[in-house]
Short mmCIF file of C-alpha atoms (C1' of nucleotides) in Angstrom, two decimals:
data_model
loop_
_atom_site.label_atom_id
_atom_site.label_comp_id
_atom_site.label_asym_id
_atom_site.label_seq_id
_atom_site.Cartn_x
_atom_site.Cartn_y
_atom_site.Cartn_z
CA MET A 13 13.16 3.59 -3.91
CA SER A 14 10.01 4.11 -5.92
CA LEU A 15 9.04 7.54 -4.61
CA SER A 16 12.43 9.15 -5.12
CA HIS A 17 12.68 7.82 -8.67
CA ALA A 18 9.13 8.79 -9.48
CA ILE A 19 9.94 12.35 -8.42
CA LEU A 20 13.14 12.20 -10.45
CA GLY A 21 11.02 11.10 -13.39
CA LEU A 22 8.58 13.98 -13.06
CA LEU A 23 11.48 16.44 -13.01
CA GLN A 24 12.56 15.16 -16.44
CA TYR A 25 9.53 16.94 -17.88
CA GLN A 26 10.15 20.31 -16.23
CA PRO A 27 11.70 21.88 -13.10
CA MET A 28 9.30 21.84 -10.17
CA SER A 29 9.15 22.76 -6.50
CA GLY A 30 8.12 20.34 -3.77
CA TYR A 31 4.78 22.06 -3.62
CA ASP A 32 4.29 21.76 -7.39
CA ILE A 33 5.08 18.04 -7.21
CA LYS A 34 2.50 17.52 -4.49
CA GLN A 35 -0.17 19.30 -6.58
CA PHE A 36 0.73 17.28 -9.65
CA ILE A 37 0.55 13.95 -7.82
CA ASP A 38 -2.76 14.70 -6.13
CA LYS A 39 -4.39 15.85 -9.33
CA SER A 40 -3.16 13.29 -11.83
CA VAL A 41 -1.35 10.11 -10.81
CA ASN A 42 -3.28 9.83 -7.58
CA TYR A 43 -4.65 6.43 -8.49
CA PHE A 44 -1.35 4.61 -8.30
CA TRP A 45 0.77 6.99 -6.39
CA SER A 46 0.49 9.31 -3.41
CA ALA A 47 2.82 11.04 -1.00
CA LYS A 48 2.71 13.44 1.90
CA GLN A 49 4.20 16.89 1.51
CA SER A 50 6.81 16.26 4.18
CA GLN A 51 7.97 13.11 2.48
CA ILE A 52 8.37 14.87 -0.86
CA TYR A 53 10.64 17.49 0.72
CA ARG A 54 12.69 14.78 2.35
CA GLU A 55 13.05 12.83 -0.90
CA LEU A 56 14.05 16.01 -2.76
CA ALA A 57 16.75 16.66 -0.14
CA GLY A 58 17.95 13.06 -0.63
CA LEU A 59 18.03 13.42 -4.41
CA GLU A 60 20.06 16.61 -4.11
CA LYS A 61 22.49 14.92 -1.72
CA ARG A 62 23.08 12.22 -4.31
CA ARG A 63 23.60 14.94 -6.93
CA TRP A 64 20.73 13.66 -9.08
CA VAL A 65 19.00 17.05 -8.90
CA VAL A 66 20.04 20.65 -8.24
CA SER A 67 17.87 23.39 -6.81
CA ALA A 68 17.60 27.14 -7.14
CA LEU A 69 15.40 29.67 -5.35
CA GLU A 70 12.93 31.47 -7.59
CA LYS A 71 11.54 34.72 -6.24
CA GLN A 72 7.90 35.59 -6.73
CA SER A 73 6.02 38.80 -6.10
CA GLY A 74 3.63 38.67 -3.17
CA ARG A 75 4.33 34.99 -2.54
CA PRO A 76 7.01 32.95 -0.80
CA ALA A 77 9.99 32.03 -2.97
CA LYS A 78 9.97 28.61 -4.60
CA ARG A 79 12.85 26.17 -4.55
CA MET A 80 12.87 24.74 -8.06
CA TYR A 81 14.53 21.37 -8.66
CA SER A 82 16.02 20.17 -11.95
CA PRO A 83 17.69 16.86 -12.80
CA THR A 84 21.44 16.69 -13.42
CA GLY A 85 23.06 14.52 -16.11
CA ALA A 86 23.69 11.87 -13.48
CA GLY A 87 20.04 12.17 -12.48
CA ARG A 88 18.83 11.48 -16.00
CA THR A 89 21.14 8.48 -16.30
CA GLU A 90 20.02 7.11 -12.96
CA PHE A 91 16.36 7.55 -13.87
CA LEU A 92 16.78 5.57 -17.10
CA ARG A 93 18.66 2.83 -15.26
CA TRP A 94 15.81 2.57 -12.75
CA LEU A 95 13.17 2.70 -15.47
CA HIS A 96 14.48 -0.52 -17.06
CA GLU A 97 14.55 -2.26 -13.70
CA PHE A 98 10.99 -3.54 -13.24
CA PRO A 99 10.09 -5.18 -9.93
CA ALA A 100 10.18 -8.99 -9.82
CA ALA A 101 6.60 -9.27 -8.53
CA LEU A 102 4.41 -6.91 -10.55
CA VAL A 103 1.17 -7.27 -8.59
CA GLU A 104 1.87 -5.37 -5.41
CA PRO A 105 0.78 -6.44 -1.96
CA VAL A 106 -2.38 -4.63 -0.89
CA ARG A 107 -3.17 -3.46 2.62
CA ASP A 108 -6.79 -2.35 2.83
CA GLU A 109 -8.11 -1.42 6.24
CA PHE A 110 -11.70 -1.24 5.05
CA LEU A 111 -11.56 -4.88 3.95
CA VAL A 112 -10.02 -5.87 7.27
CA HIS A 113 -13.06 -4.38 9.00
CA LEU A 114 -15.39 -6.10 6.56
CA PHE A 115 -13.63 -9.42 7.08
CA PHE A 116 -14.55 -9.22 10.75
CA GLY A 117 -18.02 -7.89 9.89
CA ASN A 118 -19.74 -10.68 11.79
CA GLY A 119 -18.89 -8.75 14.95
CA LEU A 120 -20.88 -5.72 13.77
CA PRO A 121 -24.59 -5.00 13.20
CA VAL A 122 -25.42 -5.50 9.51
CA GLU A 123 -26.78 -1.95 9.31
CA GLU A 124 -23.43 -0.52 10.37
CA THR A 125 -21.59 -2.44 7.68
CA LEU A 126 -24.18 -1.42 5.08
CA PHE A 127 -23.70 2.22 6.06
CA HIS A 128 -19.96 2.03 5.44
CA LEU A 129 -20.40 0.10 2.20
CA GLU A 130 -22.60 2.94 0.99
CA ARG A 131 -19.90 5.42 1.96
CA TYR A 132 -17.35 3.28 0.16
CA LYS A 133 -19.45 3.20 -3.00
CA LYS A 134 -19.77 6.98 -3.04
CA GLU A 135 -16.04 7.44 -2.66
CA ALA A 136 -15.31 4.96 -5.42
CA GLN A 137 -17.90 6.62 -7.68
CA ALA A 138 -16.32 10.03 -7.07
CA ARG A 139 -12.93 8.65 -8.07
CA LEU A 140 -14.43 7.04 -11.14
CA ASP A 141 -16.02 10.33 -12.22
CA TYR A 142 -12.82 12.25 -11.64
CA PHE A 143 -10.61 9.83 -13.56
CA THR A 144 -13.10 9.58 -16.41
CA ALA A 145 -13.18 13.36 -16.79
CA LEU A 146 -9.37 13.53 -16.64
CA ALA A 147 -9.02 10.83 -19.31
CA ALA A 148 -11.38 12.75 -21.59
CA LYS A 149 -9.31 15.91 -21.13
CA LEU A 150 -6.08 14.04 -21.85
CA LYS A 151 -7.54 12.57 -25.03
CA ASN A 152 -8.57 16.04 -26.24
CA GLY A 153 -5.14 17.39 -25.42
CA GLU A 154 -6.60 19.77 -22.82
CA ALA A 155 -4.37 18.32 -20.12
CA GLY A 156 -0.79 17.07 -20.04
CA GLY A 157 0.62 20.13 -21.77
CA ASP A 158 3.19 19.57 -24.49
CA CYS A 159 3.80 15.88 -23.85
CA ALA A 160 2.76 13.94 -26.94
CA GLY A 161 4.47 10.57 -26.50
CA GLU A 162 3.71 10.48 -22.81
CA ARG A 163 -0.03 10.85 -23.32
CA VAL A 164 -0.50 7.23 -24.40
CA TYR A 165 1.17 5.93 -21.24
CA TRP A 166 -0.66 8.37 -18.99
CA LEU A 167 -3.91 7.16 -20.47
CA LEU A 168 -2.94 3.54 -19.83
CA THR A 169 -2.36 4.20 -16.13
CA LEU A 170 -5.57 6.23 -15.93
CA ALA A 171 -7.41 3.35 -17.59
CA LYS A 172 -6.24 1.14 -14.73
CA GLY A 173 -7.65 3.59 -12.20
CA ILE A 174 -10.94 3.69 -14.07
CA LYS A 175 -11.16 -0.11 -14.27
CA MET A 176 -10.46 -0.44 -10.57
CA ALA A 177 -12.96 2.24 -9.60
CA GLU A 178 -15.65 0.68 -11.81
CA ALA A 179 -15.02 -2.73 -10.27
CA SER A 180 -15.12 -1.21 -6.78
CA VAL A 181 -18.51 0.42 -7.37
CA GLN A 182 -19.94 -2.84 -8.75
CA TRP A 183 -18.52 -4.81 -5.88
CA ALA A 184 -20.01 -2.45 -3.30
CA ASP A 185 -23.43 -2.78 -4.94
CA GLU A 186 -23.26 -6.56 -5.00
CA SER A 187 -22.03 -6.69 -1.41
CA MET A 188 -24.87 -4.49 -0.21
CA ALA A 189 -27.34 -6.75 -2.00
CA VAL A 190 -25.89 -9.80 -0.21
CA LEU A 191 -26.09 -8.13 3.20
CA ASN A 192 -29.62 -6.83 2.57
CA ALA A 193 -30.70 -10.38 1.78
CA ILE A 194 -29.21 -11.56 5.07
CA LYS A 195 -31.02 -8.80 6.94
CA ARG A 196 -34.37 -9.97 5.55
CA GLU A 197 -33.63 -13.67 5.99
CA PRO A 198 -31.26 -14.21 8.94
CA PRO A 199 -28.93 -17.21 8.47
CA LYS A 200 -29.75 -20.51 10.21
CA LYS A 201 -27.42 -21.40 13.05
CA GLY A 202 -26.39 -25.03 13.48
CA VAL A 203 -28.92 -27.92 13.10
CA LYS A 204 -31.55 -26.64 15.53
CA GLY A 205 -34.63 -24.92 14.09
CA MET B 30 -2.55 0.21 13.82
CA SER B 31 -4.28 -1.98 11.30
CA LEU B 32 -1.88 -4.91 11.37
CA SER B 33 -1.87 -5.30 15.14
CA HIS B 34 -5.66 -5.20 15.31
CA ALA B 35 -6.03 -7.57 12.39
CA ILE B 36 -3.83 -10.07 14.22
CA LEU B 37 -5.84 -9.47 17.37
CA GLY B 38 -8.96 -10.22 15.34
CA LEU B 39 -7.62 -13.49 13.97
CA LEU B 40 -6.78 -14.62 17.49
CA GLN B 41 -10.46 -14.23 18.44
CA TYR B 42 -11.16 -17.32 16.35
CA GLN B 43 -8.46 -19.52 17.88
CA PRO B 44 -5.02 -19.35 19.52
CA MET B 45 -2.24 -19.22 16.96
CA SER B 46 1.52 -18.88 16.74
CA GLY B 47 3.29 -16.24 14.66
CA TYR B 48 4.06 -18.87 12.09
CA ASP B 49 0.40 -19.97 11.93
CA ILE B 50 -0.69 -16.37 11.42
CA LYS B 51 1.74 -15.94 8.54
CA GLN B 52 0.41 -19.11 6.86
CA PHE B 53 -3.16 -18.01 7.35
CA ILE B 54 -2.57 -14.55 5.88
CA ASP B 55 -0.68 -15.84 2.86
CA LYS B 56 -3.29 -18.44 2.04
CA SER B 57 -6.52 -16.57 2.62
CA VAL B 58 -6.67 -12.80 3.16
CA ASN B 59 -3.67 -12.18 0.93
CA TYR B 60 -5.69 -9.96 -1.39
CA PHE B 61 -6.16 -7.15 1.06
CA TRP B 62 -3.58 -7.85 3.65
CA SER B 63 0.01 -9.07 3.84
CA ALA B 64 2.81 -8.98 6.37
CA LYS B 65 6.36 -10.19 6.76
CA GLN B 66 7.14 -12.86 9.32
CA SER B 67 9.43 -10.56 11.28
CA GLN B 68 6.75 -7.91 11.52
CA ILE B 69 4.19 -10.38 12.80
CA TYR B 70 6.50 -11.38 15.63
CA ARG B 71 7.08 -7.75 16.50
CA GLU B 72 3.35 -6.97 16.51
CA LEU B 73 2.67 -10.02 18.69
CA ALA B 74 5.30 -8.82 21.17
CA GLY B 75 3.62 -5.40 21.15
CA LEU B 76 0.17 -6.91 21.74
CA GLU B 77 1.51 -8.90 24.67
CA LYS B 78 3.17 -5.80 26.13
CA ARG B 79 -0.21 -4.04 26.08
CA ARG B 80 -1.77 -7.12 27.74
CA TRP B 81 -4.18 -7.68 24.85
CA VAL B 82 -2.82 -11.21 24.32
CA VAL B 83 -1.00 -13.79 26.41
CA SER B 84 1.33 -16.51 25.12
CA ALA B 85 2.28 -20.03 26.16
CA LEU B 86 4.88 -22.41 24.75
CA GLU B 87 3.40 -25.57 23.29
CA LYS B 88 5.79 -28.50 22.92
CA GLN B 89 5.66 -30.70 19.85
CA SER B 90 7.38 -34.00 19.11
CA GLY B 91 10.11 -33.77 16.50
CA ARG B 92 9.40 -30.10 15.84
CA PRO B 93 10.31 -26.79 17.45
CA ALA B 94 7.97 -25.63 20.19
CA LYS B 95 5.27 -23.14 19.22
CA ARG B 96 4.45 -19.96 21.10
CA MET B 97 0.66 -19.84 21.03
CA TYR B 98 -1.07 -16.49 21.52
CA SER B 99 -4.60 -15.99 22.88
CA PRO B 100 -6.55 -12.76 23.44
CA THR B 101 -7.25 -11.51 26.96
CA GLY B 102 -10.53 -9.93 28.06
CA ALA B 103 -9.00 -6.51 27.49
CA GLY B 104 -7.89 -7.72 24.07
CA ARG B 105 -11.41 -8.71 23.07
CA THR B 106 -12.76 -5.36 24.26
CA GLU B 107 -10.08 -3.45 22.40
CA PHE B 108 -10.72 -5.40 19.22
CA LEU B 109 -14.44 -4.59 19.29
CA ARG B 110 -13.70 -0.93 19.95
CA TRP B 111 -11.38 -0.86 16.93
CA LEU B 112 -13.85 -2.79 14.77
CA HIS B 113 -16.49 -0.05 15.11
CA GLU B 114 -13.94 2.63 14.27
CA PHE B 115 -13.89 2.66 10.46
CA PRO B 116 -11.32 4.87 8.73
CA ALA B 117 -12.54 8.29 7.53
CA ALA B 118 -11.35 7.72 3.95
CA LEU B 119 -12.40 4.23 2.90
CA VAL B 120 -10.63 4.05 -0.45
CA GLU B 121 -6.99 3.68 0.51
CA PRO B 122 -4.07 5.38 -1.21
CA VAL B 123 -2.40 3.05 -3.70
CA ARG B 124 1.30 2.94 -4.44
CA ASP B 125 1.96 0.76 -7.47
CA GLU B 126 5.51 0.63 -8.75
CA PHE B 127 4.54 -1.16 -11.94
CA LEU B 128 2.25 1.72 -12.89
CA VAL B 129 4.98 4.22 -12.11
CA HIS B 130 7.18 2.44 -14.65
CA LEU B 131 4.35 2.33 -17.16
CA PHE B 132 3.67 6.04 -16.64
CA PHE B 133 7.20 6.76 -17.83
CA GLY B 134 6.91 4.09 -20.56
CA ASN B 135 7.77 6.58 -23.29
CA GLY B 136 11.37 6.22 -22.19
CA LEU B 137 11.36 2.48 -22.91
CA PRO B 138 11.15 0.38 -26.10
CA VAL B 139 7.53 -0.69 -26.65
CA GLU B 140 8.59 -4.37 -26.73
CA GLU B 141 10.02 -4.10 -23.23
CA THR B 142 6.80 -2.67 -21.86
CA LEU B 143 4.76 -5.32 -23.67
CA PHE B 144 6.93 -8.03 -22.12
CA HIS B 145 6.21 -6.77 -18.62
CA LEU B 146 2.50 -6.30 -19.33
CA GLU B 147 2.39 -9.95 -20.35
CA ARG B 148 4.09 -10.88 -17.08
CA TYR B 149 1.62 -8.71 -15.22
CA LYS B 150 -1.31 -10.41 -16.90
CA LYS B 151 -0.04 -13.86 -15.94
CA GLU B 152 0.40 -12.84 -12.32
CA ALA B 153 -3.08 -11.32 -12.19
CA GLN B 154 -4.56 -14.42 -13.84
CA ALA B 155 -2.85 -16.67 -11.29
CA ARG B 156 -4.34 -14.61 -8.46
CA LEU B 157 -7.74 -14.73 -10.11
CA ASP B 158 -7.59 -18.53 -10.41
CA TYR B 159 -6.45 -18.91 -6.83
CA PHE B 160 -9.13 -16.67 -5.37
CA THR B 161 -11.85 -18.24 -7.49
CA ALA B 162 -10.90 -21.71 -6.27
CA LEU B 163 -10.77 -20.51 -2.68
CA ALA B 164 -14.22 -18.90 -2.97
CA ALA B 165 -15.65 -22.16 -4.33
CA LYS B 166 -14.17 -24.06 -1.39
CA LEU B 167 -15.54 -21.54 1.09
CA LYS B 168 -19.02 -21.80 -0.41
CA ASN B 169 -18.95 -25.60 -0.12
CA GLY B 170 -17.78 -25.33 3.46
CA GLU B 171 -14.50 -27.08 2.61
CA ALA B 172 -12.52 -24.14 3.93
CA GLY B 173 -12.92 -21.79 6.86
CA GLY B 174 -13.48 -24.54 9.39
CA ASP B 175 -16.27 -24.07 11.93
CA CYS B 176 -16.98 -20.42 11.19
CA ALA B 177 -20.53 -20.10 9.88
CA GLY B 178 -21.31 -16.41 10.36
CA GLU B 179 -17.87 -15.36 9.21
CA ARG B 180 -18.14 -17.15 5.89
CA VAL B 181 -20.40 -14.47 4.36
CA TYR B 182 -17.93 -11.71 5.18
CA TRP B 183 -14.92 -13.73 4.06
CA LEU B 184 -16.67 -14.29 0.74
CA LEU B 185 -17.33 -10.57 0.38
CA THR B 186 -13.65 -9.73 0.78
CA LEU B 187 -12.69 -12.54 -1.59
CA ALA B 188 -15.22 -11.21 -4.09
CA LYS B 189 -13.32 -7.93 -4.02
CA GLY B 190 -10.07 -9.73 -4.77
CA ILE B 191 -11.73 -11.56 -7.65
CA LYS B 192 -13.21 -8.37 -9.08
CA MET B 193 -9.87 -6.61 -8.91
CA ALA B 194 -7.98 -9.51 -10.47
CA GLU B 195 -10.53 -9.78 -13.29
CA ALA B 196 -10.29 -6.07 -13.99
CA SER B 197 -6.49 -6.29 -13.93
CA VAL B 198 -6.40 -9.08 -16.51
CA GLN B 199 -8.79 -7.18 -18.78
CA TRP B 200 -6.81 -3.99 -18.40
CA ALA B 201 -3.55 -5.75 -19.26
CA ASP B 202 -5.12 -7.17 -22.42
CA GLU B 203 -6.49 -3.83 -23.50
CA SER B 204 -3.20 -2.08 -22.76
CA MET B 205 -1.23 -4.61 -24.81
CA ALA B 206 -3.66 -4.07 -27.69
CA VAL B 207 -3.05 -0.31 -27.54
CA LEU B 208 0.73 -0.72 -27.52
CA ASN B 209 0.67 -3.29 -30.32
CA ALA B 210 -1.28 -0.82 -32.44
CA ILE B 211 1.38 1.82 -31.77
CA LYS B 212 4.13 -0.61 -32.74
CA ARG B 213 2.47 -1.25 -36.12
CA GLU B 214 1.64 2.41 -36.68
CA PRO B 215 4.20 4.64 -34.97
CA PRO B 216 2.79 7.98 -33.78
CA LYS B 217 3.47 11.12 -35.82
CA LYS B 218 5.89 13.52 -34.25
CA GLY B 219 5.22 17.20 -34.64
CA VAL B 220 4.19 18.60 -38.03
CA LYS B 221 7.04 17.14 -40.08
CA GLY B 222 6.39 13.91 -41.97
"C1'" DA C 15 -12.91 36.75 11.61
"C1'" DC C 16 -11.87 32.43 9.42
"C1'" DA C 17 -10.59 29.32 5.98
"C1'" DT C 18 -7.94 28.21 2.05
"C1'" DA C 19 -4.08 28.47 -1.03
"C1'" DC C 20 0.64 29.35 -1.32
"C1'" DA C 21 5.28 27.76 0.31
"C1'" DT C 22 9.06 25.32 3.12
"C1'" DG C 23 10.76 22.59 6.26
"C1'" DT C 24 12.00 19.72 11.06
"C1'" DA C 25 11.20 16.23 14.67
"C1'" DA C 26 9.32 12.32 16.44
"C1'" DG C 27 7.12 8.27 15.99
"C1'" DT C 28 5.18 4.17 13.54
"C1'" DT C 29 5.33 0.78 10.17
"C1'" DG C 30 7.43 -2.13 6.82
"C1'" DT C 31 11.59 -4.54 4.64
"C1'" DT C 32 15.97 -7.03 4.46
"C1'" DA C 33 19.48 -9.43 6.42
"C1'" DC C 34 21.11 -12.23 9.93
"C1'" DA C 35 21.12 -16.26 13.21
"C1'" DT C 36 19.69 -20.97 14.60
"C1'" DG C 37 18.38 -25.70 14.14
"C1'" DA C 38 15.44 -30.10 13.49
"C1'" DT C 39 12.74 -33.03 10.12
"C1'" DT C 40 11.25 -34.65 5.68
"C1'" DA C 41 10.90 -35.35 0.77
"C1'" DA C 42 13.27 -35.55 -3.84
"C1'" DT D 27 22.93 -33.87 -0.57
"C1'" DT D 28 20.02 -30.35 -1.46
"C1'" DA D 29 15.91 -28.00 -0.79
"C1'" DA D 30 11.72 -27.22 1.61
"C1'" DT D 31 8.90 -26.99 5.70
"C1'" DC D 32 8.65 -26.12 10.39
"C1'" DA D 33 9.60 -22.56 13.99
"C1'" DT D 34 11.35 -18.22 16.47
"C1'" DG D 35 13.38 -14.26 16.79
"C1'" DT D 36 16.92 -9.76 16.55
"C1'" DA D 37 19.15 -5.80 14.30
"C1'" DA D 38 19.51 -2.47 11.02
"C1'" DC D 39 17.59 0.07 7.73
"C1'" DA D 40 14.10 2.29 4.76
"C1'" DA D 41 9.68 4.32 4.16
"C1'" DC D 42 5.72 6.62 5.66
"C1'" DT D 43 2.72 9.49 8.86
"C1'" DT D 44 1.64 13.04 12.17
"C1'" DA D 45 2.51 16.95 14.56
"C1'" DC D 46 4.85 21.07 14.87
"C1'" DA D 47 6.62 25.69 13.30
"C1'" DT D 48 6.27 29.91 10.31
"C1'" DG D 49 4.41 33.43 7.39
"C1'" DT D 50 1.78 36.04 3.32
"C1'" DA D 51 -2.20 36.76 0.35
"C1'" DT D 52 -6.88 36.11 -1.04
"C1'" DG D 53 -11.54 35.09 -0.77
"C1'" DT D 54 -16.07 34.67 2.17
#
DNA sequence: ACATACATGTAAGTTGTTACATGATTAA
DNA sequence: TTAATCATGTAACAACTTACATGTATGT
């Protein structure tokens, strides 16, 4: 339900093609929302079936034609209905494969885990840098186009991404420190020794 | 792939039933991993089909019998193979419906958004309290049973949950402050006014 | 010559959710 | 007597991923 309505919401701002939507998602709301190209096309087809959007082919010179989608009246109504309907549980269940591996880290050499924690930190740092730069642009009005009222809310969601990325970097550092300490001073096993 | 191998990993510690696994997940690794009861049963059936686990009915007095699952030799091998195989992208895609609503918050009355941010904060705070208490127990050896080597890694994953929950509470506070400021001083629209 | 960006989609498979179905015991 | 805990599962549906299929234009 969320993906189709999120797409419907984006189309309130301006008509877009499936490809445009994918670009927009990857470059802006990527912290809290992602989707594969194929899924976007499928959701758009579903939205059109329910008459919440209509599409029209737009020819381009030297490029494939774009199928541009726009919301209908019913689509706008449906979006507003959905918007008021917040989920009952606001903190979503997480499923993090990296943490599953770490949880079972006792079955791995410490060096291997440290290597992947370092990788993790770099990824988190890259996200942090990206979101920080994007937030600066949004504040200066260099991004987000003509949307004035929206900017505040976009910044709030970006702030969440920044907070999470900052916490992730810190956590990776602290975790590496813990494991490095173990490496130097292996833990005692049982009562012997 | 992750869920089946995570279950396989849990069974390395001790034989468990589907119900036991559900209890364990909900009460300990809930920060980074969750699953519905029905899915757990399906994954267990799949693991048994692949001969990575075997099951046996265990009768109980006054209670329904339990189907206890244990890993086979092939299961232990497969688990270790998987454990070394970390995902290429360590920071997982997030899909957060609450943030999708907030992103489109300009379409809602500020009071409504503030109400849900307050709810969000309470939920995050409850998680923070729970994880903090669990970490304290783990450190004292009151939880986690006979697993000595595992405890370090369990604490690392819990630390992540704590970090995230802390950041979430802070973010909710800061976001409410921003929206309260807007409520007192509504934003100027365009050049008129 | 090869990769990337542009652009759309289908098919198949995996994973996750919701609803259904059953039934005993225990605590409020 | 009502709800919760214990305990297992199936069926249907919804959501998501991966692989496939096609083709142009541009940059290296």
